[in-house]
mmCIF file of C-alpha atoms and ligand atoms in Angstrom:
data_model
loop_
_atom_site.group_PDB
_atom_site.id
_atom_site.type_symbol
_atom_site.label_atom_id
_atom_site.label_comp_id
_atom_site.label_asym_id
_atom_site.label_seq_id
_atom_site.Cartn_x
_atom_site.Cartn_y
_atom_site.Cartn_z
ATOM 1 C CA MET Y 169 194.444 -90.809 -77.187
ATOM 2 C CA GLN Y 170 194.433 -89.012 -80.536
ATOM 3 C CA LYS Y 171 197.480 -88.576 -82.766
ATOM 4 C CA THR Y 172 199.425 -85.334 -82.925
ATOM 5 C CA PRO Y 173 198.301 -83.114 -85.787
ATOM 6 C CA PHE Y 174 201.696 -83.665 -87.438
ATOM 7 C CA THR Y 175 202.293 -87.380 -87.300
ATOM 8 C CA ASN Y 176 200.716 -90.776 -87.582
ATOM 9 C CA GLU Y 177 203.365 -92.866 -85.889
ATOM 10 C CA SER Y 178 206.042 -92.342 -83.261
ATOM 11 C CA SER Y 179 207.676 -88.969 -83.724
ATOM 12 C CA ILE Y 180 210.545 -86.780 -82.593
ATOM 13 C CA SER Y 181 210.246 -83.010 -82.504
ATOM 14 C CA PHE Y 182 212.730 -80.338 -81.461
ATOM 15 C CA GLU Y 183 212.782 -77.029 -79.616
ATOM 16 C CA ILE Y 184 215.247 -74.276 -80.443
ATOM 17 C CA PHE Y 185 215.613 -70.689 -79.247
ATOM 18 C CA PRO Y 186 216.518 -67.474 -81.127
ATOM 19 C CA PRO Y 187 220.184 -66.475 -80.903
ATOM 20 C CA LYS Y 188 220.940 -63.219 -79.039
ATOM 21 C CA LYS Y 189 222.445 -61.568 -82.123
ATOM 22 C CA TRP Y 190 221.119 -61.384 -85.677
ATOM 23 C CA GLU Y 191 224.712 -62.116 -86.833
ATOM 24 C CA SER Y 192 224.298 -65.640 -85.427
ATOM 25 C CA PHE Y 193 221.340 -66.437 -87.683
ATOM 26 C CA PRO Y 194 223.452 -68.188 -90.368
ATOM 27 C CA ASN Y 195 224.723 -70.603 -87.673
ATOM 28 C CA LEU Y 196 221.196 -71.231 -86.461
ATOM 29 C CA TYR Y 197 220.046 -71.936 -90.010
ATOM 30 C CA GLU Y 198 222.864 -74.515 -90.320
ATOM 31 C CA THR Y 199 221.619 -76.097 -87.095
ATOM 32 C CA LEU Y 200 218.084 -76.192 -88.476
ATOM 33 C CA ASP Y 201 219.294 -77.703 -91.761
ATOM 34 C CA ALA Y 202 221.008 -80.452 -89.741
ATOM 35 C CA LEU Y 203 217.899 -81.032 -87.602
ATOM 36 C CA LYS Y 204 215.825 -81.417 -90.761
ATOM 37 C CA GLN Y 205 217.924 -84.486 -91.660
ATOM 38 C CA LEU Y 206 216.504 -86.164 -88.523
ATOM 39 C CA HIS Y 207 212.959 -85.936 -89.949
ATOM 40 C CA PRO Y 208 211.264 -84.163 -87.051
ATOM 41 C CA SER Y 209 207.476 -83.923 -86.976
ATOM 42 C CA PHE Y 210 207.936 -80.239 -86.099
ATOM 43 C CA ILE Y 211 210.463 -77.745 -84.767
ATOM 44 C CA SER Y 212 209.313 -75.121 -82.275
ATOM 45 C CA CYS Y 213 211.010 -71.848 -81.422
ATOM 46 C CA THR Y 214 210.802 -70.037 -78.069
ATOM 47 C CA TYR Y 215 209.575 -66.484 -77.473
ATOM 48 C CA GLY Y 216 210.657 -64.016 -74.775
ATOM 49 C CA ALA Y 217 208.207 -63.721 -71.872
ATOM 50 C CA GLY Y 218 208.106 -59.966 -72.530
ATOM 51 C CA GLY Y 219 207.896 -60.430 -76.300
ATOM 52 C CA SER Y 220 211.446 -59.074 -76.697
ATOM 53 C CA ASN Y 221 212.569 -61.472 -79.428
ATOM 54 C CA SER Y 222 209.249 -61.810 -81.221
ATOM 55 C CA LYS Y 223 210.689 -60.702 -84.578
ATOM 56 C CA LYS Y 224 213.431 -63.306 -84.345
ATOM 57 C CA THR Y 225 210.958 -66.067 -83.431
ATOM 58 C CA THR Y 226 208.799 -65.114 -86.411
ATOM 59 C CA GLU Y 227 211.767 -65.112 -88.847
ATOM 60 C CA ILE Y 228 212.977 -68.477 -87.596
ATOM 61 C CA VAL Y 229 209.599 -70.209 -87.675
ATOM 62 C CA SER Y 230 208.963 -68.829 -91.139
ATOM 63 C CA TYR Y 231 212.311 -70.330 -92.248
ATOM 64 C CA ILE Y 232 211.362 -73.704 -90.736
ATOM 65 C CA GLN Y 233 207.912 -73.673 -92.311
ATOM 66 C CA ASN Y 234 208.606 -72.159 -95.712
ATOM 67 C CA LYS Y 235 212.265 -72.890 -96.522
ATOM 68 C CA LEU Y 236 212.715 -76.234 -94.803
ATOM 69 C CA GLU Y 237 209.107 -77.260 -95.376
ATOM 70 C CA ILE Y 238 208.824 -78.735 -91.873
ATOM 71 C CA GLU Y 239 205.995 -77.784 -89.534
ATOM 72 C CA GLY Y 240 207.240 -74.854 -87.466
ATOM 73 C CA ILE Y 241 205.645 -73.833 -84.175
ATOM 74 C CA ALA Y 242 205.974 -70.270 -82.881
ATOM 75 C CA HIS Y 243 205.831 -69.974 -79.091
ATOM 76 C CA LEU Y 244 203.748 -66.988 -77.991
ATOM 77 C CA THR Y 245 203.672 -65.733 -74.398
ATOM 78 C CA CYS Y 246 200.937 -63.527 -72.962
ATOM 79 C CA ALA Y 247 202.698 -62.139 -69.865
ATOM 80 C CA ALA Y 248 203.163 -58.743 -71.540
ATOM 81 C CA LEU Y 249 200.717 -59.072 -74.416
ATOM 82 C CA THR Y 250 198.151 -56.360 -75.101
ATOM 83 C CA LYS Y 251 195.100 -56.961 -77.278
ATOM 84 C CA GLU Y 252 196.589 -54.835 -80.020
ATOM 85 C CA ILE Y 253 199.923 -56.683 -80.041
ATOM 86 C CA PHE Y 254 198.141 -60.044 -79.923
ATOM 87 C CA TYR Y 255 196.075 -59.349 -83.021
ATOM 88 C CA SER Y 256 198.972 -57.769 -84.909
ATOM 89 C CA THR Y 257 201.105 -60.835 -84.042
ATOM 90 C CA ILE Y 258 198.390 -63.103 -85.422
ATOM 91 C CA ARG Y 259 198.402 -61.070 -88.639
ATOM 92 C CA THR Y 260 202.208 -61.192 -88.883
ATOM 93 C CA PHE Y 261 202.213 -64.962 -88.364
ATOM 94 C CA GLN Y 262 199.638 -65.338 -91.128
ATOM 95 C CA GLU Y 263 201.589 -63.080 -93.508
ATOM 96 C CA MET Y 264 204.764 -65.085 -92.792
ATOM 97 C CA GLY Y 265 203.064 -68.422 -93.523
ATOM 98 C CA ILE Y 266 203.133 -69.574 -89.872
ATOM 99 C CA HIS Y 267 200.128 -71.623 -88.805
ATOM 100 C CA ASN Y 268 201.122 -73.369 -85.588
ATOM 101 C CA VAL Y 269 201.416 -71.680 -82.183
ATOM 102 C CA LEU Y 270 202.417 -72.851 -78.702
ATOM 103 C CA ALA Y 271 200.315 -70.611 -76.451
ATOM 104 C CA LEU Y 272 202.012 -69.809 -73.145
ATOM 105 C CA ARG Y 273 201.753 -67.461 -70.238
ATOM 106 C CA GLY Y 274 205.490 -66.847 -69.647
ATOM 107 C CA ASP Y 275 206.941 -65.720 -66.340
ATOM 108 C CA LYS Y 276 207.126 -62.106 -65.165
ATOM 109 C CA PRO Y 277 209.643 -60.297 -67.395
ATOM 110 C CA ILE Y 278 212.506 -58.670 -65.411
ATOM 111 C CA ASP Y 279 211.518 -55.168 -66.476
ATOM 112 C CA MET Y 280 207.845 -55.591 -65.497
ATOM 113 C CA THR Y 281 206.504 -54.644 -62.061
ATOM 114 C CA GLU Y 282 204.636 -57.182 -59.952
ATOM 115 C CA GLU Y 283 201.551 -55.007 -60.267
ATOM 116 C CA ALA Y 284 201.735 -54.792 -64.060
ATOM 117 C CA PHE Y 285 202.182 -58.575 -64.209
ATOM 118 C CA ARG Y 286 199.160 -59.095 -61.926
ATOM 119 C CA ASN Y 287 197.081 -56.757 -64.105
ATOM 120 C CA ARG Y 288 198.191 -58.193 -67.455
ATOM 121 C CA THR Y 289 195.566 -58.310 -70.214
ATOM 122 C CA TYR Y 290 195.654 -62.063 -70.736
ATOM 123 C CA LYS Y 291 195.977 -63.990 -67.490
ATOM 124 C CA HIS Y 292 196.499 -67.454 -68.996
ATOM 125 C CA PRO Y 293 197.024 -68.964 -72.442
ATOM 126 C CA SER Y 294 193.502 -70.384 -72.287
ATOM 127 C CA GLU Y 295 192.395 -66.809 -73.067
ATOM 128 C CA LEU Y 296 194.464 -66.776 -76.298
ATOM 129 C CA ILE Y 297 193.536 -70.199 -77.584
ATOM 130 C CA PRO Y 298 189.989 -69.536 -78.889
ATOM 131 C CA ALA Y 299 191.140 -66.504 -80.937
ATOM 132 C CA LEU Y 300 194.084 -68.466 -82.334
ATOM 133 C CA LYS Y 301 191.780 -71.341 -83.292
ATOM 134 C CA ASP Y 302 189.318 -68.913 -84.913
ATOM 135 C CA ALA Y 303 192.208 -67.529 -86.958
ATOM 136 C CA GLY Y 304 192.952 -71.061 -88.223
ATOM 137 C CA PHE Y 305 196.047 -71.961 -86.164
ATOM 138 C CA THR Y 306 196.914 -75.362 -84.782
ATOM 139 C CA VAL Y 307 197.481 -74.627 -81.107
ATOM 140 C CA ALA Y 308 199.648 -76.390 -78.548
ATOM 141 C CA ALA Y 309 199.986 -75.556 -74.835
ATOM 142 C CA ALA Y 310 202.385 -76.499 -72.042
ATOM 143 C CA CYS Y 311 201.954 -79.133 -69.335
ATOM 144 C CA TYR Y 312 203.941 -80.095 -66.243
ATOM 145 C CA PRO Y 313 204.346 -83.751 -65.214
ATOM 146 C CA GLU Y 314 205.537 -82.592 -61.773
ATOM 147 C CA LYS Y 315 202.956 -79.736 -61.700
ATOM 148 C CA HIS Y 316 203.588 -76.065 -62.420
ATOM 149 C CA TYR Y 317 205.486 -74.418 -59.568
ATOM 150 C CA GLU Y 318 202.536 -72.093 -58.757
ATOM 151 C CA ALA Y 319 199.872 -74.801 -58.707
ATOM 152 C CA PRO Y 320 198.809 -75.856 -55.193
ATOM 153 C CA SER Y 321 198.481 -79.463 -56.385
ATOM 154 C CA LEU Y 322 198.902 -81.611 -59.470
ATOM 155 C CA GLU Y 323 195.145 -82.144 -59.385
ATOM 156 C CA GLU Y 324 194.465 -78.410 -59.708
ATOM 157 C CA ASP Y 325 197.104 -78.040 -62.419
ATOM 158 C CA ILE Y 326 195.510 -80.868 -64.420
ATOM 159 C CA HIS Y 327 192.116 -79.223 -63.944
ATOM 160 C CA PHE Y 328 193.409 -76.085 -65.724
ATOM 161 C CA LEU Y 329 195.214 -78.232 -68.284
ATOM 162 C CA LYS Y 330 191.877 -79.724 -69.202
ATOM 163 C CA TYR Y 331 190.472 -76.221 -69.485
ATOM 164 C CA LYS Y 332 193.200 -75.386 -72.045
ATOM 165 C CA MET Y 333 192.071 -78.430 -74.032
ATOM 166 C CA GLU Y 334 188.427 -77.381 -73.747
ATOM 167 C CA GLN Y 335 189.359 -73.944 -75.063
ATOM 168 C CA GLY Y 336 190.802 -75.639 -78.147
ATOM 169 C CA ALA Y 337 194.404 -76.770 -77.477
ATOM 170 C CA ASP Y 338 195.167 -79.470 -80.040
ATOM 171 C CA PHE Y 339 197.996 -81.037 -78.059
ATOM 172 C CA PHE Y 340 200.391 -80.463 -75.161
ATOM 173 C CA ILE Y 341 204.155 -80.352 -74.857
ATOM 174 C CA SER Y 342 205.545 -81.322 -71.478
ATOM 175 C CA GLN Y 343 208.092 -79.654 -69.289
ATOM 176 C CA LEU Y 344 211.316 -81.666 -69.169
ATOM 177 C CA PHE Y 345 211.564 -84.563 -66.735
ATOM 178 C CA PHE Y 346 214.249 -87.128 -65.905
ATOM 179 C CA ASP Y 347 212.130 -89.770 -64.238
ATOM 180 C CA ASN Y 348 209.830 -91.633 -66.620
ATOM 181 C CA GLU Y 349 207.725 -93.034 -63.768
ATOM 182 C CA ILE Y 350 206.607 -89.483 -62.952
ATOM 183 C CA PHE Y 351 205.541 -88.977 -66.554
ATOM 184 C CA TYR Y 352 203.567 -92.257 -66.638
ATOM 185 C CA ARG Y 353 201.704 -91.280 -63.448
ATOM 186 C CA PHE Y 354 200.953 -87.850 -64.912
ATOM 187 C CA MET Y 355 199.642 -89.418 -68.138
ATOM 188 C CA ASP Y 356 197.361 -91.732 -66.128
ATOM 189 C CA ARG Y 357 195.935 -88.821 -64.155
ATOM 190 C CA ALA Y 358 195.464 -86.695 -67.274
ATOM 191 C CA ASP Y 359 193.706 -89.613 -68.934
ATOM 192 C CA LYS Y 360 191.391 -90.090 -65.910
ATOM 193 C CA GLU Y 361 190.548 -86.369 -66.047
ATOM 194 C CA GLY Y 362 189.423 -86.818 -69.668
ATOM 195 C CA ILE Y 363 192.416 -85.198 -71.366
ATOM 196 C CA HIS Y 364 192.391 -86.978 -74.700
ATOM 197 C CA VAL Y 365 194.639 -84.806 -76.880
ATOM 198 C CA PRO Y 366 198.241 -85.962 -77.473
ATOM 199 C CA ILE Y 367 200.940 -85.106 -74.936
ATOM 200 C CA GLU Y 368 204.527 -84.808 -76.184
ATOM 201 C CA ALA Y 369 207.138 -85.939 -73.645
ATOM 202 C CA GLY Y 370 209.811 -83.255 -73.123
ATOM 203 C CA ILE Y 371 213.361 -84.603 -72.931
ATOM 204 C CA MET Y 372 216.378 -82.460 -72.089
ATOM 205 C CA PRO Y 373 219.811 -84.045 -72.620
ATOM 206 C CA ILE Y 374 222.116 -82.894 -69.802
ATOM 207 C CA THR Y 375 225.461 -82.670 -71.561
ATOM 208 C CA SER Y 376 227.573 -80.386 -69.378
ATOM 209 C CA GLY Y 377 228.227 -79.659 -65.725
ATOM 210 C CA LYS Y 378 227.084 -76.094 -66.323
ATOM 211 C CA MET Y 379 223.555 -77.263 -67.120
ATOM 212 C CA VAL Y 380 223.307 -78.919 -63.719
ATOM 213 C CA GLY Y 381 223.240 -75.603 -61.864
ATOM 214 C CA THR Y 382 221.057 -73.771 -64.375
ATOM 215 C CA THR Y 383 218.737 -75.816 -66.556
ATOM 216 C CA ILE Y 384 217.990 -78.524 -63.999
ATOM 217 C CA ASN Y 385 217.383 -76.094 -61.112
ATOM 218 C CA LEU Y 386 215.188 -73.793 -63.198
ATOM 219 C CA SER Y 387 213.007 -76.619 -64.455
ATOM 220 C CA GLY Y 388 212.311 -77.873 -60.927
ATOM 221 C CA ALA Y 389 212.480 -81.441 -62.272
ATOM 222 C CA SER Y 390 213.167 -84.226 -59.771
ATOM 223 C CA ILE Y 391 216.540 -85.881 -60.089
ATOM 224 C CA PRO Y 392 216.387 -89.674 -59.877
ATOM 225 C CA LYS Y 393 219.384 -91.497 -58.396
ATOM 226 C CA LYS Y 394 220.604 -92.592 -61.827
ATOM 227 C CA MET Y 395 220.856 -88.940 -62.912
ATOM 228 C CA SER Y 396 222.473 -87.743 -59.670
ATOM 229 C CA ASP Y 397 225.061 -90.550 -59.947
ATOM 230 C CA LEU Y 398 225.745 -89.502 -63.530
ATOM 231 C CA ILE Y 399 226.254 -85.899 -62.452
ATOM 232 C CA ALA Y 400 228.488 -86.877 -59.517
ATOM 233 C CA ASN Y 401 230.617 -89.119 -61.709
ATOM 234 C CA TYR Y 402 231.000 -86.966 -64.784
ATOM 235 C CA GLN Y 403 230.313 -83.286 -64.201
ATOM 236 C CA ASP Y 404 234.037 -82.467 -64.027
ATOM 237 C CA HIS Y 405 234.817 -84.492 -67.171
ATOM 238 C CA PRO Y 406 233.185 -82.663 -70.112
ATOM 239 C CA ASP Y 407 233.546 -85.395 -72.769
ATOM 240 C CA ASP Y 408 232.302 -88.168 -70.484
ATOM 241 C CA MET Y 409 229.483 -85.952 -69.192
ATOM 242 C CA ARG Y 410 228.302 -85.258 -72.728
ATOM 243 C CA LYS Y 411 228.405 -88.943 -73.678
ATOM 244 C CA ALA Y 412 226.616 -90.016 -70.491
ATOM 245 C CA GLY Y 413 223.962 -87.266 -70.863
ATOM 246 C CA ILE Y 414 223.224 -88.329 -74.441
ATOM 247 C CA GLU Y 415 222.985 -91.995 -73.416
ATOM 248 C CA TYR Y 416 220.660 -91.087 -70.531
ATOM 249 C CA ALA Y 417 218.321 -89.162 -72.849
ATOM 250 C CA ALA Y 418 218.337 -91.972 -75.436
ATOM 251 C CA GLU Y 419 217.598 -94.547 -72.733
ATOM 252 C CA GLN Y 420 214.738 -92.404 -71.416
ATOM 253 C CA ILE Y 421 213.248 -92.179 -74.923
ATOM 254 C CA ARG Y 422 213.636 -95.925 -75.568
ATOM 255 C CA GLU Y 423 211.812 -96.734 -72.309
ATOM 256 C CA LEU Y 424 209.070 -94.192 -73.030
ATOM 257 C CA ARG Y 425 208.492 -95.755 -76.419
ATOM 258 C CA GLU Y 426 208.376 -99.246 -74.927
ATOM 259 C CA HIS Y 427 205.741 -97.867 -72.579
ATOM 260 C CA GLY Y 428 203.674 -96.612 -75.522
ATOM 261 C CA VAL Y 429 204.668 -92.927 -75.393
ATOM 262 C CA LYS Y 430 204.938 -92.117 -79.085
ATOM 263 C CA ASN Y 431 205.698 -88.409 -79.297
ATOM 264 C CA ILE Y 432 209.015 -87.123 -77.974
ATOM 265 C CA HIS Y 433 210.043 -83.472 -77.882
ATOM 266 C CA ILE Y 434 213.785 -82.825 -77.476
ATOM 267 C CA TYR Y 435 214.991 -79.548 -75.985
ATOM 268 C CA THR Y 436 218.024 -79.206 -78.263
ATOM 269 C CA MET Y 437 219.567 -76.028 -76.788
ATOM 270 C CA ASN Y 438 220.395 -75.292 -80.459
ATOM 271 C CA ASN Y 439 222.831 -78.209 -80.538
ATOM 272 C CA ALA Y 440 222.188 -80.338 -83.628
ATOM 273 C CA ALA Y 441 225.112 -82.679 -82.870
ATOM 274 C CA THR Y 442 223.516 -83.691 -79.564
ATOM 275 C CA ALA Y 443 220.170 -84.338 -81.263
ATOM 276 C CA GLN Y 444 221.933 -86.385 -83.971
ATOM 277 C CA SER Y 445 223.765 -88.483 -81.361
ATOM 278 C CA ILE Y 446 220.548 -89.212 -79.466
ATOM 279 C CA CYS Y 447 218.687 -90.178 -82.642
ATOM 280 C CA SER Y 448 221.538 -92.452 -83.747
ATOM 281 C CA LEU Y 449 221.150 -94.405 -80.480
ATOM 282 C CA LEU Y 450 217.415 -94.951 -80.923
HETATM 283 P P1 LIG A 69 199.467 -71.351 -67.464
HETATM 284 O O1 LIG A 69 198.779 -72.355 -68.314
HETATM 285 O O2 LIG A 69 198.802 -70.050 -67.250
HETATM 286 O O3 LIG A 69 199.777 -72.040 -66.049
HETATM 287 C C1 LIG A 69 200.430 -71.279 -65.025
HETATM 288 C C2 LIG A 69 199.726 -71.535 -63.680
HETATM 289 O O4 LIG A 69 198.387 -71.043 -63.724
HETATM 290 C C3 LIG A 69 199.605 -73.021 -63.343
HETATM 291 O O5 LIG A 69 199.760 -73.172 -61.965
HETATM 292 C C4 LIG A 69 198.182 -73.388 -63.790
HETATM 293 O O6 LIG A 69 197.636 -74.448 -63.027
HETATM 294 C C5 LIG A 69 197.430 -72.086 -63.526
HETATM 295 N N1 LIG A 69 196.348 -71.848 -64.497
HETATM 296 C C6 LIG A 69 196.316 -72.186 -65.820
HETATM 297 N N2 LIG A 69 195.151 -71.762 -66.377
HETATM 298 C C7 LIG A 69 194.455 -71.142 -65.393
HETATM 299 C C8 LIG A 69 193.189 -70.494 -65.349
HETATM 300 N N3 LIG A 69 192.428 -70.423 -66.450
HETATM 301 N N4 LIG A 69 192.768 -69.942 -64.169
HETATM 302 C C9 LIG A 69 193.542 -70.027 -63.063
HETATM 303 N N5 LIG A 69 194.750 -70.644 -63.038
HETATM 304 C C10 LIG A 69 195.208 -71.196 -64.190
HETATM 305 N N6 LIG A 69 208.427 -69.382 -71.392
HETATM 306 C C11 LIG A 69 208.768 -68.330 -72.186
HETATM 307 O O7 LIG A 69 208.904 -67.202 -71.698
HETATM 308 N N7 LIG A 69 208.974 -68.495 -73.541
HETATM 309 C C12 LIG A 69 208.841 -69.705 -74.146
HETATM 310 O O8 LIG A 69 209.016 -69.812 -75.359
HETATM 311 C C13 LIG A 69 208.471 -70.823 -73.328
HETATM 312 N N8 LIG A 69 208.313 -72.059 -73.879
HETATM 313 C C14 LIG A 69 207.882 -73.099 -73.098
HETATM 314 C C15 LIG A 69 207.656 -74.359 -73.685
HETATM 315 C C16 LIG A 69 207.231 -75.432 -72.925
HETATM 316 C C17 LIG A 69 206.967 -76.767 -73.583
HETATM 317 C C18 LIG A 69 207.035 -75.271 -71.519
HETATM 318 C C19 LIG A 69 206.589 -76.450 -70.670
HETATM 319 C C20 LIG A 69 207.265 -74.040 -70.918
HETATM 320 C C21 LIG A 69 207.681 -72.941 -71.696
HETATM 321 N N9 LIG A 69 207.901 -71.683 -71.140
HETATM 322 C C22 LIG A 69 208.268 -70.613 -71.937
HETATM 323 C C23 LIG A 69 207.761 -71.473 -69.678
HETATM 324 C C24 LIG A 69 206.324 -71.018 -69.286
HETATM 325 O O9 LIG A 69 206.057 -69.756 -69.851
HETATM 326 C C25 LIG A 69 206.269 -70.954 -67.760
HETATM 327 O O10 LIG A 69 206.362 -72.239 -67.223
HETATM 328 C C26 LIG A 69 205.085 -70.191 -67.163
HETATM 329 O O11 LIG A 69 205.331 -70.054 -65.762
HETATM 330 C C27 LIG A 69 203.731 -70.897 -67.294
HETATM 331 O O12 LIG A 69 203.296 -70.893 -68.581
HETATM 332 P P2 LIG A 69 201.950 -71.729 -68.972
HETATM 333 O O13 LIG A 69 201.657 -71.406 -70.357
HETATM 334 O O14 LIG A 69 202.104 -73.141 -68.573
HETATM 335 O O15 LIG A 69 200.912 -70.988 -67.986
#
């Protein structure tokens, strides 16, 4: 397997999302300043499936890239993307000094009809990747150790994953998972299919009872017994839940590294303190 475009050795990277209000940007910039101290290989920033917060994503990634001088990755979804918006977004990224993109489909935006979603201009990120590569971007795409929820089988999902690589994806970032064995099996199957670009392992620290009903359910990730015991024991005790969730994530990362998985991507939920605590345990 190759190395990620941003690192030679084992690496940690982070995902953040744009705050709802522009007034919260100073807080986010403080979070980013704190994340920088953890020497990430890159920080990526999410993008609304309907493109609603595209301006915020662009501002944030430009800050990461140009002010913090860390590689910043702008997520870009194609669920509601027209040709015109796609090419103007490429130009804006270039003008703002952004040169890394995570190309995604996104899910159907709430305000979009089923029909409009079915008839969208770009069906899958594989249709964006060649144009992004031609424009000089480093391009990542998403992968799903437990398969994407629409894929009839993991085999078929991996088939299309390979197609994203063939269209030019430089590396993949995985959906979150809690069971490392599932990730190892996925890596073996991807390897057998001839997927030779790096795959970053997505780790989500579960630090509050609230995340159990939302984040975990939405991701569709399997819950191993160790995680369900943790939730049962601590979800009504916020401080203990946070501590146990951080320890679980750190343990997952330690085991992944022992198993040779070098590149870890932490879904920070904009919480630098959680990322700091995990890194201090590694
Ligand atoms: P695709 O690659 O299109 O895959 C979706 C389904 O289509 C899969 O079943 C796949 O097997 C199939 N498929 C893929 N290519 C083809 C093809 N060429 N022909 C036929 N079938 C195909 N969502 C957001 O709205 N904003 C974000 O910022 C965001 N960031 C994310 C970051 C990561 C790391 C991950 C893992 C997900 C993120 N998502 C984000 C969620 C993502 O948009 C959804 O999971 C979406 O449902 C699928 O996006 P995709 O890019 O994986 O789609």
